[in-house]
Coordinates of N, CA, C and O in Angstrom, one line a residue:
X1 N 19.6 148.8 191.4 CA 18.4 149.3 192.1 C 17.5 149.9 191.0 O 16.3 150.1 191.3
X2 N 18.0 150.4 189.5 CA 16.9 151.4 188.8 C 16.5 150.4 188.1 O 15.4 150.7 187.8
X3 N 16.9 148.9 187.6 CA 16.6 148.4 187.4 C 15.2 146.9 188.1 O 14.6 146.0 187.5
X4 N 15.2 147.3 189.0 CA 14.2 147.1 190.0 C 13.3 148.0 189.9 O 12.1 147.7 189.9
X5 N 13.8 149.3 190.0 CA 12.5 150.2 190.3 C 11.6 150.1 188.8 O 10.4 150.0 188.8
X6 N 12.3 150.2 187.6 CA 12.0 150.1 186.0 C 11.0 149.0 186.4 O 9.8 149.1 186.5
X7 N 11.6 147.9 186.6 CA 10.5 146.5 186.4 C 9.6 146.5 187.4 O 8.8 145.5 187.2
X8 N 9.4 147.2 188.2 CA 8.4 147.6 189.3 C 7.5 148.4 188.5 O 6.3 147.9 188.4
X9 N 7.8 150.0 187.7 CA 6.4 150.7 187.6 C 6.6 149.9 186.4 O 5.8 150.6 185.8
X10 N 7.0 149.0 185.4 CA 6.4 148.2 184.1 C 5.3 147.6 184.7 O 4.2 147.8 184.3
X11 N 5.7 146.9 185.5 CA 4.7 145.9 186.6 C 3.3 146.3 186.5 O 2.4 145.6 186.0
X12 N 3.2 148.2 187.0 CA 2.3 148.9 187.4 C 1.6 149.6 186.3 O 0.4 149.7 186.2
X13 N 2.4 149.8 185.6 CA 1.8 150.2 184.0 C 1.4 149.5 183.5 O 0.2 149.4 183.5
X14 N 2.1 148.7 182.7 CA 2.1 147.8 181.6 C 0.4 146.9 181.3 O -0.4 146.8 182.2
X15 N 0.2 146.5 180.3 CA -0.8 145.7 180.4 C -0.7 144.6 179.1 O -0.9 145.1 178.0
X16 N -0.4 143.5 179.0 CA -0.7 142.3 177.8 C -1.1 141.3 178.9 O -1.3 141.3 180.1
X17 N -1.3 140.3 177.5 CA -1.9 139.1 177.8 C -3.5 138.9 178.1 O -4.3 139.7 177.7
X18 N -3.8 137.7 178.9 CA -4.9 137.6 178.8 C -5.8 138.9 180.5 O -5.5 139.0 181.7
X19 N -6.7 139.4 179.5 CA -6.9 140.2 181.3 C -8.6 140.0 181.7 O -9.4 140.4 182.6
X20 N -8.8 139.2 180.6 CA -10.3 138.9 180.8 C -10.6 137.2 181.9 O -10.1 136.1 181.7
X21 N -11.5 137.6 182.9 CA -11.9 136.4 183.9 C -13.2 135.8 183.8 O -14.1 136.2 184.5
X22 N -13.2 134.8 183.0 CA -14.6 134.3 182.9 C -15.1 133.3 184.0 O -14.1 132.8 184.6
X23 N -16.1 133.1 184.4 CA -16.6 131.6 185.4 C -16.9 130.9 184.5 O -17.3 131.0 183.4
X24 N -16.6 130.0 185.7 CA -16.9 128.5 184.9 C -17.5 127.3 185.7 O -17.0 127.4 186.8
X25 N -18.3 126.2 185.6 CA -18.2 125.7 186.5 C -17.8 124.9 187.6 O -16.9 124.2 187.2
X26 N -18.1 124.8 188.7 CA -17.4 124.8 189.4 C -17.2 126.2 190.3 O -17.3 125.8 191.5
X27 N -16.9 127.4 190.3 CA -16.5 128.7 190.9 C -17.8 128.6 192.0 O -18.9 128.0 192.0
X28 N -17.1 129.4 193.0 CA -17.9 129.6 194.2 C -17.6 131.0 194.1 O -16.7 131.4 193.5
X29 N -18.5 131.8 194.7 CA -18.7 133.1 194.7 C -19.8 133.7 196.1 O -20.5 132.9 196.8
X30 N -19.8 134.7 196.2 CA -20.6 135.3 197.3 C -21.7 136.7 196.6 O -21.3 137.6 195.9
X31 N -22.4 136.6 196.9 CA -23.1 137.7 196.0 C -24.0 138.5 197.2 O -24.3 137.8 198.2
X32 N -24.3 139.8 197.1 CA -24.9 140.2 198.0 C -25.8 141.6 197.0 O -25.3 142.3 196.0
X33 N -27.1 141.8 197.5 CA -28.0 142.3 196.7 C -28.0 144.0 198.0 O -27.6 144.2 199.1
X34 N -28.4 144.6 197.2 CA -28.6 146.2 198.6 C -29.1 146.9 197.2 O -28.7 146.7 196.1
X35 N -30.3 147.9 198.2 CA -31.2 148.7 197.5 C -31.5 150.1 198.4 O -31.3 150.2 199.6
X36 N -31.9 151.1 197.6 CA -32.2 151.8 198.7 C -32.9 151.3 199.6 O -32.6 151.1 200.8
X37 N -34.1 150.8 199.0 CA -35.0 149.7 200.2 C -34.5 148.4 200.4 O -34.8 147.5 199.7
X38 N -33.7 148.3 201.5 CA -32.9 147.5 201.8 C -33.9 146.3 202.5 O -33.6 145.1 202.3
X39 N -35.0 146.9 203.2 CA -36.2 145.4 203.0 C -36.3 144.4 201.7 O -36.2 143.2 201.4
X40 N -36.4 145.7 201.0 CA -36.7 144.7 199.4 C -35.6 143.9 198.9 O -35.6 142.7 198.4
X41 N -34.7 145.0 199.3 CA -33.5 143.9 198.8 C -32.9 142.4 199.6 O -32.2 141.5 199.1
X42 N -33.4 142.6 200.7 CA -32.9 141.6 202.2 C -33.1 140.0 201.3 O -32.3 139.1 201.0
X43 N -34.7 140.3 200.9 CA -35.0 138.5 200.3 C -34.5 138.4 199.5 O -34.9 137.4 198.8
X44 N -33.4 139.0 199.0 CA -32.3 138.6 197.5 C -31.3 137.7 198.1 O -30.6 136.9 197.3
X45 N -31.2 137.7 199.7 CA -29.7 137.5 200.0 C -29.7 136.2 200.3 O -30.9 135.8 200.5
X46 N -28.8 135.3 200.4 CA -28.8 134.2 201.0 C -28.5 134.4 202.6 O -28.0 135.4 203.0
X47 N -28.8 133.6 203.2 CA -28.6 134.0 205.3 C -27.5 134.1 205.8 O -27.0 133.4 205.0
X48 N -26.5 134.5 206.6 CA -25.8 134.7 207.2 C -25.5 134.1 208.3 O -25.8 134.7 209.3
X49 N -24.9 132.7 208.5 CA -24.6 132.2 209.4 C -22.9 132.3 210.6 O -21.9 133.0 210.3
X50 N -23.1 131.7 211.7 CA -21.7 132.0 212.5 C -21.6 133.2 213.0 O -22.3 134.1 212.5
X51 N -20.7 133.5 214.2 CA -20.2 134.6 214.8 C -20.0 135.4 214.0 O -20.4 136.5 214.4
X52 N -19.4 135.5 212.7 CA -18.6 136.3 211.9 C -19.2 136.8 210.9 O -18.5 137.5 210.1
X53 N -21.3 136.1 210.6 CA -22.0 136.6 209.6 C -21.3 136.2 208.4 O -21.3 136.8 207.4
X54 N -20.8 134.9 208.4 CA -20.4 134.6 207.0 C -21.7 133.6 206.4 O -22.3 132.6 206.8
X55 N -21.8 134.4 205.2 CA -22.7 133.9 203.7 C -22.9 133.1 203.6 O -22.0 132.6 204.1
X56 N -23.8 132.0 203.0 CA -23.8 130.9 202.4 C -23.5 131.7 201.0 O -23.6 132.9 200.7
X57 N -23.3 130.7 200.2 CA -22.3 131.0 198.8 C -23.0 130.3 197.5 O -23.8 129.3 197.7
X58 N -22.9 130.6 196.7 CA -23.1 130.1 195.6 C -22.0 129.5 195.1 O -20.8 129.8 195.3
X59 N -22.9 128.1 193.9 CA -21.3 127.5 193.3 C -22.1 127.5 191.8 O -23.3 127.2 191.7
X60 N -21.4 127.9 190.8 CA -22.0 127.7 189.1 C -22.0 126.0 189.1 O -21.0 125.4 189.3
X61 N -23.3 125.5 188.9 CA -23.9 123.8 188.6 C -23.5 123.7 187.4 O -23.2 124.7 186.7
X62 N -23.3 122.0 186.9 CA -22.7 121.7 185.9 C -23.1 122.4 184.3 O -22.5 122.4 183.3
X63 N -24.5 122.9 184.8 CA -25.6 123.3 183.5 C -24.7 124.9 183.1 O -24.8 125.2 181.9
X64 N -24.2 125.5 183.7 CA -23.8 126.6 184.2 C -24.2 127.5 184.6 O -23.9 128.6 184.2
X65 N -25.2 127.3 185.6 CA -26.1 128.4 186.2 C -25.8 128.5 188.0 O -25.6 127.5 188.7
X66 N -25.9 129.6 188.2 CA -26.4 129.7 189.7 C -28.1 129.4 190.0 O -28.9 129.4 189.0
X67 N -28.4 129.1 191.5 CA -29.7 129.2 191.7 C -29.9 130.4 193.1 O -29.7 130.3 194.3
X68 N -30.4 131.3 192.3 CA -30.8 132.9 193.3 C -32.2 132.6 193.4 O -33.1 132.1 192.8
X69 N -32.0 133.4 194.8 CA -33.1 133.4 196.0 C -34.4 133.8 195.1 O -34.1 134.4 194.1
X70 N -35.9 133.6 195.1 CA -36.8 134.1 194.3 C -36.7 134.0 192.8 O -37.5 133.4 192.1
X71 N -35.5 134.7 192.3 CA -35.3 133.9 190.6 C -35.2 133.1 190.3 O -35.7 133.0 189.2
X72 N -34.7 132.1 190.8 CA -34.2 130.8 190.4 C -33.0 130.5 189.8 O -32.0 130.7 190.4
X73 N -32.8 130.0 188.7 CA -31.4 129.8 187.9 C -31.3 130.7 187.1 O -32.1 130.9 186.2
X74 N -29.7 131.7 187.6 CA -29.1 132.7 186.4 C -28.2 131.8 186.1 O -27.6 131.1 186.9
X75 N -28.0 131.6 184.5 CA -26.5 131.8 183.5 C -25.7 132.3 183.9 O -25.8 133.5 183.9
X76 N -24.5 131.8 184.5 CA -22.7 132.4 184.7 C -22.1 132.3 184.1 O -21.5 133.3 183.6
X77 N -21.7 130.8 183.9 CA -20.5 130.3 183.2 C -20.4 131.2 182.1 O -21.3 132.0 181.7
X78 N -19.5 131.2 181.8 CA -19.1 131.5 180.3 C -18.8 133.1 180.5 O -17.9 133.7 179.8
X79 N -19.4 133.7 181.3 CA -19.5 135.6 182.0 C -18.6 136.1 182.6 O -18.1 135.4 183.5
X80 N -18.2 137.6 182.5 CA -17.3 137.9 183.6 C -18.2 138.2 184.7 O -19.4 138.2 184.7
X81 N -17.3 138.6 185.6 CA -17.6 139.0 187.0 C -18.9 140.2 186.4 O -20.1 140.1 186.7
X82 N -18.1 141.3 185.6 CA -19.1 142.1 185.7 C -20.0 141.9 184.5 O -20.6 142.9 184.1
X83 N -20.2 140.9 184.0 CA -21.0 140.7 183.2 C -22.8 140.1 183.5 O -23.8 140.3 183.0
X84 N -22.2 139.2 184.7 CA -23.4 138.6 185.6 C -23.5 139.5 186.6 O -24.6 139.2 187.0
X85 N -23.1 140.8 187.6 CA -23.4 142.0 187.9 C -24.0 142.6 187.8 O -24.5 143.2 188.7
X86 N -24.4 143.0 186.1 CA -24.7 143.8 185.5 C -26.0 143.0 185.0 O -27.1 143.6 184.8
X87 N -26.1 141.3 184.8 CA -27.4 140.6 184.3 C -28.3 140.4 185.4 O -29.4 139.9 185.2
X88 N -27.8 140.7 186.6 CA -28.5 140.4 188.0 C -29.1 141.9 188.4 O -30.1 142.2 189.1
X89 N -28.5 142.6 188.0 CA -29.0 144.0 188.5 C -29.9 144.5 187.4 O -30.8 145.2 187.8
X90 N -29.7 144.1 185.9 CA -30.9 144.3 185.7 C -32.4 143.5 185.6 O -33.6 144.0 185.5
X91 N -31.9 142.3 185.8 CA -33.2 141.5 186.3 C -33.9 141.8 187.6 O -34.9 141.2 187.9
X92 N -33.2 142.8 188.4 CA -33.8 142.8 189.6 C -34.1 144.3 189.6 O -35.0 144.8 190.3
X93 N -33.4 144.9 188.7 CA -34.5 146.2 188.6 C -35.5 146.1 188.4 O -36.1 147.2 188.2
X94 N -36.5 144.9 188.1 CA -37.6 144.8 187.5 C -38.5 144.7 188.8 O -39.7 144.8 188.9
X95 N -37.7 144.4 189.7 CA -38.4 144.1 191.2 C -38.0 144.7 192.7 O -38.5 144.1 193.7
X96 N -37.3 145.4 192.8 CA -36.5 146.2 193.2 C -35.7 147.5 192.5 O -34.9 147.4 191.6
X97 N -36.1 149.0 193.3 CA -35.3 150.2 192.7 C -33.8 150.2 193.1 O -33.1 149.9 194.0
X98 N -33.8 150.8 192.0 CA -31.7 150.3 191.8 C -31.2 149.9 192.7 O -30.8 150.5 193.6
X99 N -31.3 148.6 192.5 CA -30.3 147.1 192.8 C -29.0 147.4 193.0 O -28.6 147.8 191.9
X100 N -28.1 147.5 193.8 CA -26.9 147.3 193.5 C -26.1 145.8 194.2 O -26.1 145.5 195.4
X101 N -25.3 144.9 193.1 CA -24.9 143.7 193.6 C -23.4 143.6 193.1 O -22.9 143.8 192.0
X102 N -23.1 143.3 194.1 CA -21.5 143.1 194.8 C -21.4 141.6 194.8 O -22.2 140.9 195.4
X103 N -20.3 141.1 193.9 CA -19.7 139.7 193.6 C -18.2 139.8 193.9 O -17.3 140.4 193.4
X104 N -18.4 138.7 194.9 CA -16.7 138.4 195.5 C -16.3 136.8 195.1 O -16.6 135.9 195.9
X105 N -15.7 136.6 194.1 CA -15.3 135.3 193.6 C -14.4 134.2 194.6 O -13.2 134.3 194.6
X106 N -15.1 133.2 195.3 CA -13.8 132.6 195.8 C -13.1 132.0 195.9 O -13.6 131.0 195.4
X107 N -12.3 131.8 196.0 CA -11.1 130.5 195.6 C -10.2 131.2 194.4 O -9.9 130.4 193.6
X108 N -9.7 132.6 194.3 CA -9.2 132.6 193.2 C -7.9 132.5 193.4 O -7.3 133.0 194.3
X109 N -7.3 131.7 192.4 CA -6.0 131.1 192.5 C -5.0 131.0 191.3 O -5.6 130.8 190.3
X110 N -3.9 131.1 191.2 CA -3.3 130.4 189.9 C -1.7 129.3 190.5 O -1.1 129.4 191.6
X111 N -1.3 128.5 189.5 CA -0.4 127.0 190.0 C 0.7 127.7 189.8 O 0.7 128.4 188.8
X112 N 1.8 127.5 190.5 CA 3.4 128.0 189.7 C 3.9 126.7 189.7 O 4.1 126.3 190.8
X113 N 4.4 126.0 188.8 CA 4.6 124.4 188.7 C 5.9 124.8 188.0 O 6.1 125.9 187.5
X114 N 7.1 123.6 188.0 CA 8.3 123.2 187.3 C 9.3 123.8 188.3 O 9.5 123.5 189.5
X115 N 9.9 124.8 187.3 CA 11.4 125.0 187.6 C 11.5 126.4 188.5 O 12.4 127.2 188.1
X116 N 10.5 126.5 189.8 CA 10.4 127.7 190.8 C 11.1 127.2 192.0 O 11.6 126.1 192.1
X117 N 11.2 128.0 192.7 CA 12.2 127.3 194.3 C 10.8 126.8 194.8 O 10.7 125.5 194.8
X118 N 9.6 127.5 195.2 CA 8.6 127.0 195.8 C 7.2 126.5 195.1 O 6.3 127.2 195.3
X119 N 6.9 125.3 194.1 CA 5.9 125.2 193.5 C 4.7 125.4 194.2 O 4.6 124.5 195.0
X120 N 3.7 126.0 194.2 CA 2.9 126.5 194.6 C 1.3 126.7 194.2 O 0.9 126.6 193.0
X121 N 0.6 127.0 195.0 CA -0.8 127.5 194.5 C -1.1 129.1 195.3 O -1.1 129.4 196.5
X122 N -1.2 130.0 194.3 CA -1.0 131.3 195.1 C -2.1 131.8 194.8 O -2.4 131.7 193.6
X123 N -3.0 132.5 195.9 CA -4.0 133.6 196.0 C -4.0 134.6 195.1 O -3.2 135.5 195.2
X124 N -4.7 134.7 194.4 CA -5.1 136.1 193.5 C -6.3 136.6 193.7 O -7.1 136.6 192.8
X125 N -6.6 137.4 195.2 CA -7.3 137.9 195.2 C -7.9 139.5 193.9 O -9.1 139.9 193.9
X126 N -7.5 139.8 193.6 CA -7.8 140.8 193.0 C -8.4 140.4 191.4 O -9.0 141.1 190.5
X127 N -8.0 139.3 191.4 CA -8.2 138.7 190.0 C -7.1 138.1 188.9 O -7.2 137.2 188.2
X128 N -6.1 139.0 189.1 CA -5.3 138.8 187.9 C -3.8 139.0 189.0 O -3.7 139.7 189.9
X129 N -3.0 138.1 188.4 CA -1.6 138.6 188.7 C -0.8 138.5 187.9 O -1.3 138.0 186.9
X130 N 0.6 139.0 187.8 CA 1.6 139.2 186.5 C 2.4 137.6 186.8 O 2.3 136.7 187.7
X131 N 3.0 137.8 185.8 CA 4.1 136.7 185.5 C 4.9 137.0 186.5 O 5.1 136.3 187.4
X132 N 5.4 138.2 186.3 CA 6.7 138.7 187.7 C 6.3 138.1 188.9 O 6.9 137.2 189.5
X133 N 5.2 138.8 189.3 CA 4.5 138.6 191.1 C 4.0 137.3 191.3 O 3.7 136.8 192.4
X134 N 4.0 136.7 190.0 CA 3.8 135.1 190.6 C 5.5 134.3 190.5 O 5.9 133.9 191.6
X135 N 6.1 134.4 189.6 CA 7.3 134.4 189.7 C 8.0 134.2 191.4 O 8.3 133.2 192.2
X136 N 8.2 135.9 191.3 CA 8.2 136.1 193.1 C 8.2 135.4 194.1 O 9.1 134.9 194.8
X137 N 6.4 135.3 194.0 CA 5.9 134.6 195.0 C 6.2 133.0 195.3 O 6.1 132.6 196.4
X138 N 6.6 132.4 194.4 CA 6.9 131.1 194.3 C 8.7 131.0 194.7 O 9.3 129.9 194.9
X139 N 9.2 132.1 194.8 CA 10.4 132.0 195.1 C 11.6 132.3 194.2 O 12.7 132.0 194.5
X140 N 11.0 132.8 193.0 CA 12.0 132.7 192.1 C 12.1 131.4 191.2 O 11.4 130.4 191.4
X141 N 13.1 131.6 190.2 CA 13.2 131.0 189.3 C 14.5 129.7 189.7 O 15.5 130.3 190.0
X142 N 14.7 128.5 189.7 CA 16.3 127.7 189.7 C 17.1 127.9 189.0 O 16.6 128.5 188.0
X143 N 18.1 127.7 188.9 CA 19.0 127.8 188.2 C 18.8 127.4 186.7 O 19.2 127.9 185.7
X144 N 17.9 126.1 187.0 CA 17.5 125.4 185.5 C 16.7 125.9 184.5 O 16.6 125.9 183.3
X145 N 16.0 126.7 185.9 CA 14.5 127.6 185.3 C 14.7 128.8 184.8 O 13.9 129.5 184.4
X146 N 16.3 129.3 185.0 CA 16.6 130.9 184.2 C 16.7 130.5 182.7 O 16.4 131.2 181.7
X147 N 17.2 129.4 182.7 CA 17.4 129.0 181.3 C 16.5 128.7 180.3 O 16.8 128.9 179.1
X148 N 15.3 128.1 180.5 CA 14.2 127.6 180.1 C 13.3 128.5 179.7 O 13.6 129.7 179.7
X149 N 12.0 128.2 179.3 CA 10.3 129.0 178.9 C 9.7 129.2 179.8 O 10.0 128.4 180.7
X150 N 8.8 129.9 180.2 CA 7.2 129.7 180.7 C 6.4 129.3 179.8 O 6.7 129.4 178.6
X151 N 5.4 128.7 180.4 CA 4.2 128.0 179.3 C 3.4 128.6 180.5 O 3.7 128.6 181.7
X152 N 2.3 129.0 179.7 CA 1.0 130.0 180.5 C -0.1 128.9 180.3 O 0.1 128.6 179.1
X153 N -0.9 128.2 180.7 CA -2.2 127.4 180.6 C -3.6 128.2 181.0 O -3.8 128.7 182.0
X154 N -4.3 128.1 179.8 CA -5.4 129.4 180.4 C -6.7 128.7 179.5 O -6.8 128.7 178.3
X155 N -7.8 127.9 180.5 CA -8.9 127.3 179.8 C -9.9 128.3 179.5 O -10.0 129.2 180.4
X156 N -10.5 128.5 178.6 CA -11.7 129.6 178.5 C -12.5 128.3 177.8 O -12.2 127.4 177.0
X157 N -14.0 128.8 178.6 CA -15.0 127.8 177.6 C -14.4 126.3 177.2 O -14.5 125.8 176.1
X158 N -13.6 125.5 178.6 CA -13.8 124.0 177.7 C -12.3 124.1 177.0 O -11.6 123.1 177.0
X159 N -12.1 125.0 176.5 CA -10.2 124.8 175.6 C -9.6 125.2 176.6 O -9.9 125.8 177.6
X160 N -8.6 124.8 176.3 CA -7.1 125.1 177.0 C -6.2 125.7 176.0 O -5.8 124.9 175.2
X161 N -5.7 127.1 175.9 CA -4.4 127.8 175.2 C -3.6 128.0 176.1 O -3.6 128.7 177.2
X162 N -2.5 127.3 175.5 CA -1.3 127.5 176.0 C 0.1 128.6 174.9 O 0.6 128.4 173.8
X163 N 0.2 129.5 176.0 CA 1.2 130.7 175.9 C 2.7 130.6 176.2 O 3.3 130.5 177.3
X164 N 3.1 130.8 175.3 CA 4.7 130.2 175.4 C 5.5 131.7 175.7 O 5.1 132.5 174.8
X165 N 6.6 132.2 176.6 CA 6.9 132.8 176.6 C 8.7 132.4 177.1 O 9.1 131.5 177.8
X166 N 9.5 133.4 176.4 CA 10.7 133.3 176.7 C 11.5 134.0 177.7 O 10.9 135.0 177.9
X167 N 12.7 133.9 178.5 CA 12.6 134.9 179.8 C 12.7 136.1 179.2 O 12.6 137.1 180.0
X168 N 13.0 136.5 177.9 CA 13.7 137.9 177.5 C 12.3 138.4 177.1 O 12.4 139.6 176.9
X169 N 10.9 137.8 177.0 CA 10.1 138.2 176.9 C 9.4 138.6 178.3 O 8.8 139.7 178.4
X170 N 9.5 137.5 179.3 CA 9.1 138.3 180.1 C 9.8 139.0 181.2 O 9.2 139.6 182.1
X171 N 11.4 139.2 181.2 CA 11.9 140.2 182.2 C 12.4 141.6 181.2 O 12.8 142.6 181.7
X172 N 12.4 141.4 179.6 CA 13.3 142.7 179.4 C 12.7 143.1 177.8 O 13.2 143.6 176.9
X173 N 11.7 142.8 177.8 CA 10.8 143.5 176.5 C 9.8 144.9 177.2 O 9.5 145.8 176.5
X174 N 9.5 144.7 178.5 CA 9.0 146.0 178.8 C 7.5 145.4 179.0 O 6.7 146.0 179.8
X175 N 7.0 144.1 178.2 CA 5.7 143.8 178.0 C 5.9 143.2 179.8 O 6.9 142.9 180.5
X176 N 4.0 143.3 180.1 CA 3.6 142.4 181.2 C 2.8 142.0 180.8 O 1.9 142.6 180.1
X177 N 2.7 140.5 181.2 CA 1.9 139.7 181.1 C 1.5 139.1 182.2 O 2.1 138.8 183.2
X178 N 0.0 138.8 181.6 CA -0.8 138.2 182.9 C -1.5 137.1 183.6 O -2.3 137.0 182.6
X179 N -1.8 136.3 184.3 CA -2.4 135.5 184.4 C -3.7 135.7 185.4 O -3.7 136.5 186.4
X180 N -4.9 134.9 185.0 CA -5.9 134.8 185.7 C -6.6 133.6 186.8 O -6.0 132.6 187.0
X181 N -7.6 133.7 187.3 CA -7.9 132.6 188.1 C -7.8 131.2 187.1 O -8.3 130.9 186.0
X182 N -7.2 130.6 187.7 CA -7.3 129.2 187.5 C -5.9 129.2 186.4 O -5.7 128.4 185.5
X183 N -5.2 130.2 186.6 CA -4.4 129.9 185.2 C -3.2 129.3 185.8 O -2.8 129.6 186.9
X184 N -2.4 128.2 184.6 CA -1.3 127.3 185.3 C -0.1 128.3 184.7 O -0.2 129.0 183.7
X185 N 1.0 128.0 185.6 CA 1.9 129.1 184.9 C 3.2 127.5 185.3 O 3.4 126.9 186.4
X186 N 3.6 127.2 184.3 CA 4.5 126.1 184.3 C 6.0 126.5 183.7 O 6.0 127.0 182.6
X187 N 7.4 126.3 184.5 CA 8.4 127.0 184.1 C 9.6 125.5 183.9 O 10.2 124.8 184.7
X188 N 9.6 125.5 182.6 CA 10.2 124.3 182.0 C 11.9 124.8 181.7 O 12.7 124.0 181.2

């Protein structure tokens, strides 16, 4: 059991690997604009369709831009979440008093492929998940797969780096490591 609880707050503490989430395209996202003058800010929004007020959405085009309401095409790709947050709120301070815009990324996901009980595609709402909690989620490791590596697959900009780790690296060095949207976690 202390041994559980140990690999639990490492879980909670800990931080390696990669923790940065770029778009790319392809990403769909939901963005929503609010100002004190909430008139001014209304024509930022895209409409609100269905019972349930769900969004029309934005997706980053192959060029890597979104196209926003009145501006036209912003630059994503290549940006974090809060990096295009921060390039939309200041472009819109120029037309609107403090802007504030809220980005909800969707589809975020990462693969647990190979040697898991349940290969899978699991939800990462928050952005990032560990090696352990995807582990986990997929059901654990087989028999074949205690014995074997992880290989982390993580594209930024167009490359693909692949991260090799050993199980003693990731259940008993203390490090956590992370994976982000779209990242393959393959257990050979």
């Amino acid at each position: 059991m202390k041994r559980v609880v140990l690999l639990f707050s490492i879980v909670l503490i800990a931080t390696a690997g990669w923790c940065g989430n770029t778009l790319r395209v392809g990403d769909g996202m939901r963005i929503y604009v609010s100002a004190l003058d909430q008139e001014a800010a209304a024509m930022y929004n895209l409409p609100s369709i269905g019972e349930y007020g769900d969004a029309f959405y934005y997706v980053i085009d192959n060029e890597g831009d979104i196209h926003f309401p009145i501006l036209g095409r912003v630059h994503a790709a290549g940006l974090s979440v809060d990096a295009l947050r921060a390039n939309l709120e200041d472009i819109l301070s120029r037309e609107i008093k403090r802007p504030l815009v809220t980005i909800l990324l969707l589809d975020e996901h990462i693969s647990v492929l190979g040697e898991v009980n349940f290969p899978q595609r699991i939800a990462i709402p928050g952005g990032q998940i560990s090696v352990l909690e995807a582990l986990a989620a997929a059901g654990g490791l087989t028999k074949k797969g205690a014995k074997g590596t992880i290989h982390i697959l993580h594209e930024e900009n167009g490359i693909v780096q692949e991260q090799l780790l050993t199980m003693d690296a990731v259940f008993r060095s203390g490090e956590v490591h992370y994976l982000t949207n779209h990242d393959v976690l393959y257990v050979k």
